[in-house]
């Protein structure tokens, strides 16, 4: 299956004394100006536990792009949600290199990080990095393959040029194989982040992300065809959160409340996208395309919401789904074996933040 796209218009408060930790306070924040007071969403005891964790460094997947697991932590900080649960959070922009993010977390340089998906977690664990996955937003691959409209069957790519960012994503390779393509007959080249190489004819196919390059090309009035791995039975995920296992062991309440604040901010940003994008733009300072990033956010939240399994809470990482991805990676030769998922995935953490399907806030 394919989808053709045409032109579419498309804290000072952190320094308060411990005695300043207040009791719980009901009700969501109503804007980008922080509300409540230090510790307003936790008990004094839990406030002390979270403050004992010290500075919590979170590395984004790619800069301050308005993606799931990037925009929501940024908003949680801007809205004061982290302060409400007595967490001192520093958000650092990632470079887009998933291995680098995993290395920072495994080394304890960062405590938490966004990473592209569960497959990236498994590959990094297979490469010897000690990280654990605690949350996941999308149950669908975020990667897509774009072609010029003249390509109506993926086998037509044999003998043609495909551009990627450094390596062919495993989900895209699997899709090509499932479509009967001899991948060895495709000329693969590394290209930059300018998607117009496709419409200029420099390549006949280009890998990218559903929430990024197709939006850019559509905004410029270009027509392309998107080919998506899930339409060929390829499993995948997006916006996974990893943690330093040692930090999780010593400061579980801090990890719980980080995710709690992030999930609350996610819901807020679904209703106030422009406000949250403005917070990210302020961090980026220059060259930030707010209109495009608002589209990125709306596209990704649609992917997240539409792929959420019935009866499952937002953010839960399903170890069965991780196993499915792991077995797929073994089949594709990306990892030698599925690791012991009891040491890699923490599936009970996010569900513990909910009661009756509702995120618990404030914390009892």
mmCIF file of N, CA and C in Angstrom, residues 118 133-139 239 263 308-322 345-352 354:
data_model
loop_
_atom_site.group_PDB
_atom_site.id
_atom_site.type_symbol
_atom_site.label_atom_id
_atom_site.label_comp_id
_atom_site.label_asym_id
_atom_site.label_seq_id
_atom_site.Cartn_x
_atom_site.Cartn_y
_atom_site.Cartn_z
ATOM 1 N N UNK A 118 11.989 0.920 20.086
ATOM 2 C CA UNK A 118 12.455 -0.253 20.817
ATOM 3 C C UNK A 118 13.591 -0.973 20.098
ATOM 4 N N UNK A 133 14.535 0.228 29.085
ATOM 5 C CA UNK A 133 13.428 0.954 28.471
ATOM 6 C C UNK A 133 12.267 0.994 29.443
ATOM 7 N N UNK A 134 11.750 2.199 29.693
ATOM 8 C CA UNK A 134 10.688 2.351 30.698
ATOM 9 C C UNK A 134 9.386 2.884 30.120
ATOM 10 N N UNK A 135 9.419 3.457 28.924
ATOM 11 C CA UNK A 135 8.204 4.026 28.344
ATOM 12 C C UNK A 135 8.312 4.012 26.829
ATOM 13 N N UNK A 136 7.158 4.044 26.188
ATOM 14 C CA UNK A 136 7.109 4.086 24.723
ATOM 15 C C UNK A 136 5.806 4.748 24.311
ATOM 16 N N UNK A 137 5.863 5.567 23.284
ATOM 17 C CA UNK A 137 4.667 6.303 22.883
ATOM 18 C C UNK A 137 3.965 5.700 21.661
ATOM 19 N N UNK A 138 4.694 5.426 20.586
ATOM 20 C CA UNK A 138 4.054 4.970 19.359
ATOM 21 C C UNK A 138 4.279 3.501 19.089
ATOM 22 N N UNK A 139 3.222 2.805 18.680
ATOM 23 C CA UNK A 139 3.300 1.379 18.370
ATOM 24 C C UNK A 139 3.338 1.173 16.861
ATOM 25 N N UNK A 239 9.515 6.737 19.758
ATOM 26 C CA UNK A 239 9.577 7.543 20.982
ATOM 27 C C UNK A 239 9.644 6.676 22.234
ATOM 28 N N UNK A 263 3.930 12.696 30.811
ATOM 29 C CA UNK A 263 2.652 12.237 30.271
ATOM 30 C C UNK A 263 1.567 13.299 30.437
ATOM 31 N N UNK A 308 -2.240 3.261 19.487
ATOM 32 C CA UNK A 308 -2.339 2.800 20.876
ATOM 33 C C UNK A 308 -3.310 1.628 20.951
ATOM 34 N N UNK A 309 -2.861 0.469 21.445
ATOM 35 C CA UNK A 309 -3.758 -0.689 21.536
ATOM 36 C C UNK A 309 -4.926 -0.419 22.471
ATOM 37 N N UNK A 310 -6.070 -0.997 22.146
ATOM 38 C CA UNK A 310 -7.253 -0.843 22.986
ATOM 39 C C UNK A 310 -6.966 -1.306 24.413
ATOM 40 N N UNK A 311 -7.379 -0.488 25.370
ATOM 41 C CA UNK A 311 -7.230 -0.849 26.770
ATOM 42 C C UNK A 311 -5.848 -0.609 27.344
ATOM 43 N N UNK A 312 -4.930 -0.062 26.550
ATOM 44 C CA UNK A 312 -3.566 0.180 27.023
ATOM 45 C C UNK A 312 -3.370 1.665 27.289
ATOM 46 N N UNK A 313 -2.708 1.987 28.397
ATOM 47 C CA UNK A 313 -2.504 3.392 28.749
ATOM 48 C C UNK A 313 -1.354 3.976 27.944
ATOM 49 N N UNK A 314 -1.433 5.271 27.708
ATOM 50 C CA UNK A 314 -0.391 5.982 26.979
ATOM 51 C C UNK A 314 0.944 5.864 27.708
ATOM 52 N N UNK A 315 1.987 5.520 26.966
ATOM 53 C CA UNK A 315 3.331 5.469 27.523
ATOM 54 C C UNK A 315 3.799 4.094 27.941
ATOM 55 N N UNK A 316 2.871 3.167 28.085
ATOM 56 C CA UNK A 316 3.267 1.826 28.543
ATOM 57 C C UNK A 316 4.128 1.145 27.495
ATOM 58 N N UNK A 317 5.211 0.539 27.943
ATOM 59 C CA UNK A 317 6.046 -0.246 27.046
ATOM 60 C C UNK A 317 5.686 -1.713 27.235
ATOM 61 N N UNK A 318 5.279 -2.342 26.175
ATOM 62 C CA UNK A 318 4.781 -3.712 26.191
ATOM 63 C C UNK A 318 5.927 -4.663 25.869
ATOM 64 N N UNK A 319 6.316 -5.495 26.839
ATOM 65 C CA UNK A 319 7.457 -6.380 26.604
ATOM 66 C C UNK A 319 7.170 -7.397 25.501
ATOM 67 N N UNK A 320 5.899 -7.763 25.312
ATOM 68 C CA UNK A 320 5.562 -8.686 24.226
ATOM 69 C C UNK A 320 5.832 -8.031 22.870
ATOM 70 N N UNK A 321 5.497 -6.756 22.761
ATOM 71 C CA UNK A 321 5.758 -6.033 21.518
ATOM 72 C C UNK A 321 7.262 -5.863 21.295
ATOM 73 N N UNK A 322 7.992 -5.641 22.380
ATOM 74 C CA UNK A 322 9.448 -5.524 22.269
ATOM 75 C C UNK A 322 10.034 -6.847 21.783
ATOM 76 N N UNK A 345 13.561 -4.314 29.800
ATOM 77 C CA UNK A 345 12.281 -3.613 29.768
ATOM 78 C C UNK A 345 11.669 -3.582 31.166
ATOM 79 N N UNK A 346 11.122 -2.428 31.538
ATOM 80 C CA UNK A 346 10.438 -2.269 32.828
ATOM 81 C C UNK A 346 8.963 -1.985 32.522
ATOM 82 N N UNK A 347 8.170 -3.031 32.259
ATOM 83 C CA UNK A 347 6.809 -2.816 31.758
ATOM 84 C C UNK A 347 5.805 -2.338 32.798
ATOM 85 N N UNK A 348 6.131 -2.484 34.091
ATOM 86 C CA UNK A 348 5.148 -2.144 35.123
ATOM 87 C C UNK A 348 5.235 -0.703 35.590
ATOM 88 N N UNK A 349 6.249 0.053 35.137
ATOM 89 C CA UNK A 349 6.450 1.381 35.687
ATOM 90 C C UNK A 349 5.343 2.347 35.253
ATOM 91 N N UNK A 350 5.117 2.480 33.963
ATOM 92 C CA UNK A 350 4.096 3.419 33.498
ATOM 93 C C UNK A 350 2.692 3.039 33.969
ATOM 94 N N UNK A 351 2.284 1.758 33.900
ATOM 95 C CA UNK A 351 0.942 1.428 34.410
ATOM 96 C C UNK A 351 0.726 1.808 35.862
ATOM 97 N N UNK A 352 1.804 1.833 36.664
ATOM 98 C CA UNK A 352 1.665 2.193 38.073
ATOM 99 C C UNK A 352 1.322 3.662 38.270
ATOM 100 N N UNK A 354 -1.079 5.161 36.682
ATOM 101 C CA UNK A 354 -2.491 5.327 36.335
ATOM 102 C C UNK A 354 -3.390 4.625 37.352
#
